[in-house]
mmCIF file of C-alpha atoms in Angstrom:
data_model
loop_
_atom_site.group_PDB
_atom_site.id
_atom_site.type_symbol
_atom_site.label_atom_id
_atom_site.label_comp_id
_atom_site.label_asym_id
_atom_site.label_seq_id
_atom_site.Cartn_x
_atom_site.Cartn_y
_atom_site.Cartn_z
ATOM 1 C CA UNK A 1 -13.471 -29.787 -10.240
ATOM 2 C CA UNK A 2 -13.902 -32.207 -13.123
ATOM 3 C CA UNK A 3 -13.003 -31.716 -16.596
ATOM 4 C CA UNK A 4 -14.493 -33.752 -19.441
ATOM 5 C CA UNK A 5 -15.200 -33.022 -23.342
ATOM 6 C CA UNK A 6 -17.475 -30.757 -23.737
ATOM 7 C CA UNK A 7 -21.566 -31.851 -25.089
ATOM 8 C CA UNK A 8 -23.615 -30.140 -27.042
ATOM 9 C CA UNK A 9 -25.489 -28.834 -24.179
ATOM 10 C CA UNK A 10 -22.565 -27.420 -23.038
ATOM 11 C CA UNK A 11 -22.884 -24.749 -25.998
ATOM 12 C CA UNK A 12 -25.125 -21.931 -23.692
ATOM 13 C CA UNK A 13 -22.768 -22.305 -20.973
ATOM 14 C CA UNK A 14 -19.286 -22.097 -23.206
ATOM 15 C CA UNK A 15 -20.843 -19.205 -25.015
ATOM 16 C CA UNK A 16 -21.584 -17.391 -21.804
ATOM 17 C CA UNK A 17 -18.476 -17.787 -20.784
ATOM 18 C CA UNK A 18 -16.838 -16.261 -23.944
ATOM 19 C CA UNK A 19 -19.080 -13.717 -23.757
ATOM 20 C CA UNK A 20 -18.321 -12.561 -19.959
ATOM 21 C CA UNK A 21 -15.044 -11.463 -21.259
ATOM 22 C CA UNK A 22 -15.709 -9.284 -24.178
ATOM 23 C CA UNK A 23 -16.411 -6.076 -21.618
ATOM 24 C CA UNK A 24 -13.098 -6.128 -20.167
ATOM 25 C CA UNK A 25 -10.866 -6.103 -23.673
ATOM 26 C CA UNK A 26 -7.966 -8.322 -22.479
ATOM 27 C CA UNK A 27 -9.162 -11.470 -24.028
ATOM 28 C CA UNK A 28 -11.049 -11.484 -27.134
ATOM 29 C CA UNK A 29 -11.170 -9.140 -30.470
ATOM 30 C CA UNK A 30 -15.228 -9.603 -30.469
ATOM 31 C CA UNK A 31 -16.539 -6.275 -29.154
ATOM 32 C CA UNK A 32 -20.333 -7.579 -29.024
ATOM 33 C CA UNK A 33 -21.325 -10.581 -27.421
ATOM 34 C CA UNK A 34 -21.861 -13.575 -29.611
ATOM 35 C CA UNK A 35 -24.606 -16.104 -29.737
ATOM 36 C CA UNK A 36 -25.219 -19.550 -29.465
ATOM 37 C CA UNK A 37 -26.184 -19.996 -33.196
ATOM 38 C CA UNK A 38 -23.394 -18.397 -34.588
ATOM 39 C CA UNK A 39 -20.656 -20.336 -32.363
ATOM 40 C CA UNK A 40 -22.230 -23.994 -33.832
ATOM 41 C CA UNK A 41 -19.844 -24.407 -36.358
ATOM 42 C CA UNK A 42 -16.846 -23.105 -34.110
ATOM 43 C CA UNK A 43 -18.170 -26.231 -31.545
ATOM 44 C CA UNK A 44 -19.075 -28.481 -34.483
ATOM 45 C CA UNK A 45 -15.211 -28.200 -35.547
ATOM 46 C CA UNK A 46 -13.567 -29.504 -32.553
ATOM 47 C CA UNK A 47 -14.003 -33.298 -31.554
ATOM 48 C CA UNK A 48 -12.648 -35.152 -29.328
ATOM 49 C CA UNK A 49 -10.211 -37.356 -31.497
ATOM 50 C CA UNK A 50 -8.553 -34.174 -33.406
ATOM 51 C CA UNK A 51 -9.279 -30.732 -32.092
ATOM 52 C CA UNK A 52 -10.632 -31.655 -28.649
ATOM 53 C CA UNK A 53 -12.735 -28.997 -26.504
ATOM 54 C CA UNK A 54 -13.182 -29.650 -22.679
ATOM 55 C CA UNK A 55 -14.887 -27.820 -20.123
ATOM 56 C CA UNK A 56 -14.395 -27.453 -16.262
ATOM 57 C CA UNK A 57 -17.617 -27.703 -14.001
ATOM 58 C CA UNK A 58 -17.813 -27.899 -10.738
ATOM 59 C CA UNK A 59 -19.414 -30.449 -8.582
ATOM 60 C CA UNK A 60 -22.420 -29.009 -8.594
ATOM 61 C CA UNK A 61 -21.749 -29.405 -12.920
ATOM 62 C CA UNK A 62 -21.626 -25.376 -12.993
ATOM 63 C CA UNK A 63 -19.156 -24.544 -15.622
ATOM 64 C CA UNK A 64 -16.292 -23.080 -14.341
ATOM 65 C CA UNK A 65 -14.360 -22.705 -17.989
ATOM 66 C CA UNK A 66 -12.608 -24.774 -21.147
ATOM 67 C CA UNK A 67 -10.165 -25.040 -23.178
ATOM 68 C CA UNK A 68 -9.872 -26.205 -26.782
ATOM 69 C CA UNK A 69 -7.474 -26.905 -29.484
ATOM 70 C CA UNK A 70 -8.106 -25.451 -32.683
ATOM 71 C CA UNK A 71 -6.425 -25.880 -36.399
ATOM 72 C CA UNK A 72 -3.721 -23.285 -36.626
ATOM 73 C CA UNK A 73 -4.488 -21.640 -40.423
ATOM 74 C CA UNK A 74 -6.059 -24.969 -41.526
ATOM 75 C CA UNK A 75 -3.896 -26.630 -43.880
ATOM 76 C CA UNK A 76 -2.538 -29.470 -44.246
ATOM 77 C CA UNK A 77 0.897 -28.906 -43.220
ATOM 78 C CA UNK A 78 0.411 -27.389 -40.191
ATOM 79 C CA UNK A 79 -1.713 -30.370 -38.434
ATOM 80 C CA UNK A 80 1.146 -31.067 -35.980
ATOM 81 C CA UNK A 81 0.583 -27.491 -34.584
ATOM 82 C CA UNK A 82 -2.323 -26.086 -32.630
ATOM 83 C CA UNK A 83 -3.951 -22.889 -31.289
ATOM 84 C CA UNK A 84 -4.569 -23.344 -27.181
ATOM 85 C CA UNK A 85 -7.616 -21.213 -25.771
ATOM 86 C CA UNK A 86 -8.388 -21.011 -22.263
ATOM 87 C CA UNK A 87 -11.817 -19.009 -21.190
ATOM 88 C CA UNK A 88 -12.864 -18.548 -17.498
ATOM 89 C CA UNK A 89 -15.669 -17.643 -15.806
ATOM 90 C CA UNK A 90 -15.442 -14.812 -13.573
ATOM 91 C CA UNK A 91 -15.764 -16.678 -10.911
ATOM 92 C CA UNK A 92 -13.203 -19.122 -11.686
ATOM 93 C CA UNK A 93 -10.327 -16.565 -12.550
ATOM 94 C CA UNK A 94 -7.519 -16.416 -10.242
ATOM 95 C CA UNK A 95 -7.942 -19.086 -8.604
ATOM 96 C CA UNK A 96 -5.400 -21.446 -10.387
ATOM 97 C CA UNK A 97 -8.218 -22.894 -12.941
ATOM 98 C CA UNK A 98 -6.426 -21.403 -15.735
ATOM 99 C CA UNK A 99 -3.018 -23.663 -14.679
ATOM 100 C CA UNK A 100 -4.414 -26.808 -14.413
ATOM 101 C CA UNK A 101 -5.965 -26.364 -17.723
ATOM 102 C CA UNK A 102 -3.200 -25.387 -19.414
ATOM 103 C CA UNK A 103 -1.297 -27.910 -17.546
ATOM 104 C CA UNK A 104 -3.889 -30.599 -18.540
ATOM 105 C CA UNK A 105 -3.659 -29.612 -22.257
ATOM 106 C CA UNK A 106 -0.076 -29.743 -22.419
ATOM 107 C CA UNK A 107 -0.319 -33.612 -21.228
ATOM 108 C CA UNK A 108 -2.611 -34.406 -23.598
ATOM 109 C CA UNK A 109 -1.298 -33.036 -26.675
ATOM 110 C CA UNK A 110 1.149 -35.800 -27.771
ATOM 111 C CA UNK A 111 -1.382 -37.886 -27.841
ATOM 112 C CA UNK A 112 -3.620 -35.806 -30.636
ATOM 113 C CA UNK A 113 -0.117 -35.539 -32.729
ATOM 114 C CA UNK A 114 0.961 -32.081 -31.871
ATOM 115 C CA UNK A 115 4.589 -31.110 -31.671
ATOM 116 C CA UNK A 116 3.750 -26.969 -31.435
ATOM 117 C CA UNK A 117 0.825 -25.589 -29.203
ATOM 118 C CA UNK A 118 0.304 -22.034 -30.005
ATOM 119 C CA UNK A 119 -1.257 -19.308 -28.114
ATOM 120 C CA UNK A 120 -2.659 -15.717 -29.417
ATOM 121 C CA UNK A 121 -2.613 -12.950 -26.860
ATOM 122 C CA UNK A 122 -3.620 -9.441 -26.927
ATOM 123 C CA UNK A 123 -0.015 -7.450 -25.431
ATOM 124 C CA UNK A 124 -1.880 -6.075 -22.293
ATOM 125 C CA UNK A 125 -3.064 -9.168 -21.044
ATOM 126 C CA UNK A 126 -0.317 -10.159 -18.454
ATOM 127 C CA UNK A 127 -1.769 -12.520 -16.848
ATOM 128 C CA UNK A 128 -2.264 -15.219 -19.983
ATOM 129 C CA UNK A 129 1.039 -14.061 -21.076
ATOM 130 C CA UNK A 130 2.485 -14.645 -17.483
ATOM 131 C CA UNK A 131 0.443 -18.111 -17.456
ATOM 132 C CA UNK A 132 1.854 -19.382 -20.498
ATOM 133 C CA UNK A 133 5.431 -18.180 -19.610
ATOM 134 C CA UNK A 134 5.514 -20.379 -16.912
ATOM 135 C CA UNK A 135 4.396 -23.072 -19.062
ATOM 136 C CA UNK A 136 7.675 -22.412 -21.028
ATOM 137 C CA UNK A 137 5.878 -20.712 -23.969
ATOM 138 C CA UNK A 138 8.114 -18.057 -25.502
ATOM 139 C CA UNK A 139 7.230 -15.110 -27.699
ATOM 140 C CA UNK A 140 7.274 -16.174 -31.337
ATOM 141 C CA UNK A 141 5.968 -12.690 -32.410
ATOM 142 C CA UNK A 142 4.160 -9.611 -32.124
ATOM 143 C CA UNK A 143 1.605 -8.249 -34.548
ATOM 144 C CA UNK A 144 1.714 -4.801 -34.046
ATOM 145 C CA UNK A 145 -1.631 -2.784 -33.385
ATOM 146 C CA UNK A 146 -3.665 -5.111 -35.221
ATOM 147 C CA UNK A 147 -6.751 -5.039 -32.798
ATOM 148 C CA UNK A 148 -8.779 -1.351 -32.323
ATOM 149 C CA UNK A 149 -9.885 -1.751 -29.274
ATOM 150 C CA UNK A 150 -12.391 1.376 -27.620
ATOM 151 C CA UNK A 151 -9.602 3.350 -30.116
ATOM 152 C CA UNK A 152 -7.082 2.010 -28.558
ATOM 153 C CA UNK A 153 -4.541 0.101 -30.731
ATOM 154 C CA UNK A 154 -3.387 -3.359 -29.066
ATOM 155 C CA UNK A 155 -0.456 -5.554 -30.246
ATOM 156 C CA UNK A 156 -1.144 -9.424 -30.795
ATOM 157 C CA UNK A 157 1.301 -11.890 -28.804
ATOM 158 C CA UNK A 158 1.993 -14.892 -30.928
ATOM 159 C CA UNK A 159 3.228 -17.729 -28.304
ATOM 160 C CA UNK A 160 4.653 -20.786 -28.691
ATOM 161 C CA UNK A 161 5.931 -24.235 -27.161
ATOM 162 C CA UNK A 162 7.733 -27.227 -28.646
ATOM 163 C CA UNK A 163 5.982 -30.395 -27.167
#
C-alpha cells in the first residue's frame, strides 16, 4: 500500500468511494450518491500545505481509500482544529486500512498546525467510534437524532483528540 496526496484524477475514484457507503447508513448523511461535479469544490478546498487529502492505492494504483482534513466551521479561530475523515472501499474495510490512516494522520498533524483533530460519527457506527477510541479520541458530544435516516433517527458522535 502507498499513500500519497491525492490528484485531480483521483476525483472519480474518491467519489466512488464515498459513494459505496451511502447504501449501508453508518457513514455518511447523503442518502443519494453524489457526483464528480458537485464534489470539485469539496477537492478544490483541501491542499496539501493546509487541509491535506491523501488517498491509499494499492500497487497495482487501485484506490483502496483516503483521508482528509477539513476546516472545522471555517473561521478564523478555529484553524488549529480539524475535522478527520476516513472513507474505504469495500474491499479495503477490515483489514486494518482504516488504522494506519488514522495513525498516519495523527503523525502528520503537528506539522499542518493542529492542536485538536475532530471526528463526526453517526452513534451506530461502532466500528469508527471503536477506531478512534483506540486512537485516544474521547466523546466531546452527542447531537441527538439529528440525522433521519430510512425514518430512523440517528445521534451524531462529536470526537475529539488533543495533539
Amino acid at each position: 500500500m502507498h499513500v500519497r496526496n491525492a490528484e485531480r484524477g483521483d476525483l472519480d475514484g474518491i467519489v466512488a468511494i464515498y459513494n459505496s457507503t451511502i447504501a449501508s447508513r453508518m457513514v455518511t448523511a447523503d442518502l443519494e450518491p453524489v457526483s464528480v461535479v458537485s464534489r470539485q469544490g469539496w477537492f478544490d478546498a483541501h491542499d496539501a500545505l493546509s487541509y491535506p487529502l491523501w488517498v491509499a492505492e494499492d500497487e497495482g494504483k487501485t484506490l483502496l481509500g483516503w483521508v482528509s482534513f477539513s476546516a472545522f466551521y471555517g473561521r478564523a479561530a478555529y484553524r488549529q482544529s480539524a475535522e478527520v475523515s476516513i472513507y474505504l472501499a469495500a474491499s479495503a474495510r477490515g483489514q486494518g486500512l482504516g488504522q494506519k490512516l488514522l495513525e498516519m494522520a495523527l503523525g502528520r498533524a503537528p506539522a499542518l498546525g493542529f492542536t485538536t483533530l475532530l471526528g463526526f460519527i453517526f452513534g451506530h457506527n461502532q466500528p469508527s467510534l471503536a477506531l478512534f477510541q483506540k486512537f485516544g479520541f474521547s466523546s466531546y458530544g452527542v447531537l441527538p437524532g439529528v440525522a433521519l435516516l430510512d425514518g430512523v433517527a440517528r445521534d451524531l458522535v462529536i470526537v475529539g483528540r488533543k495533539i
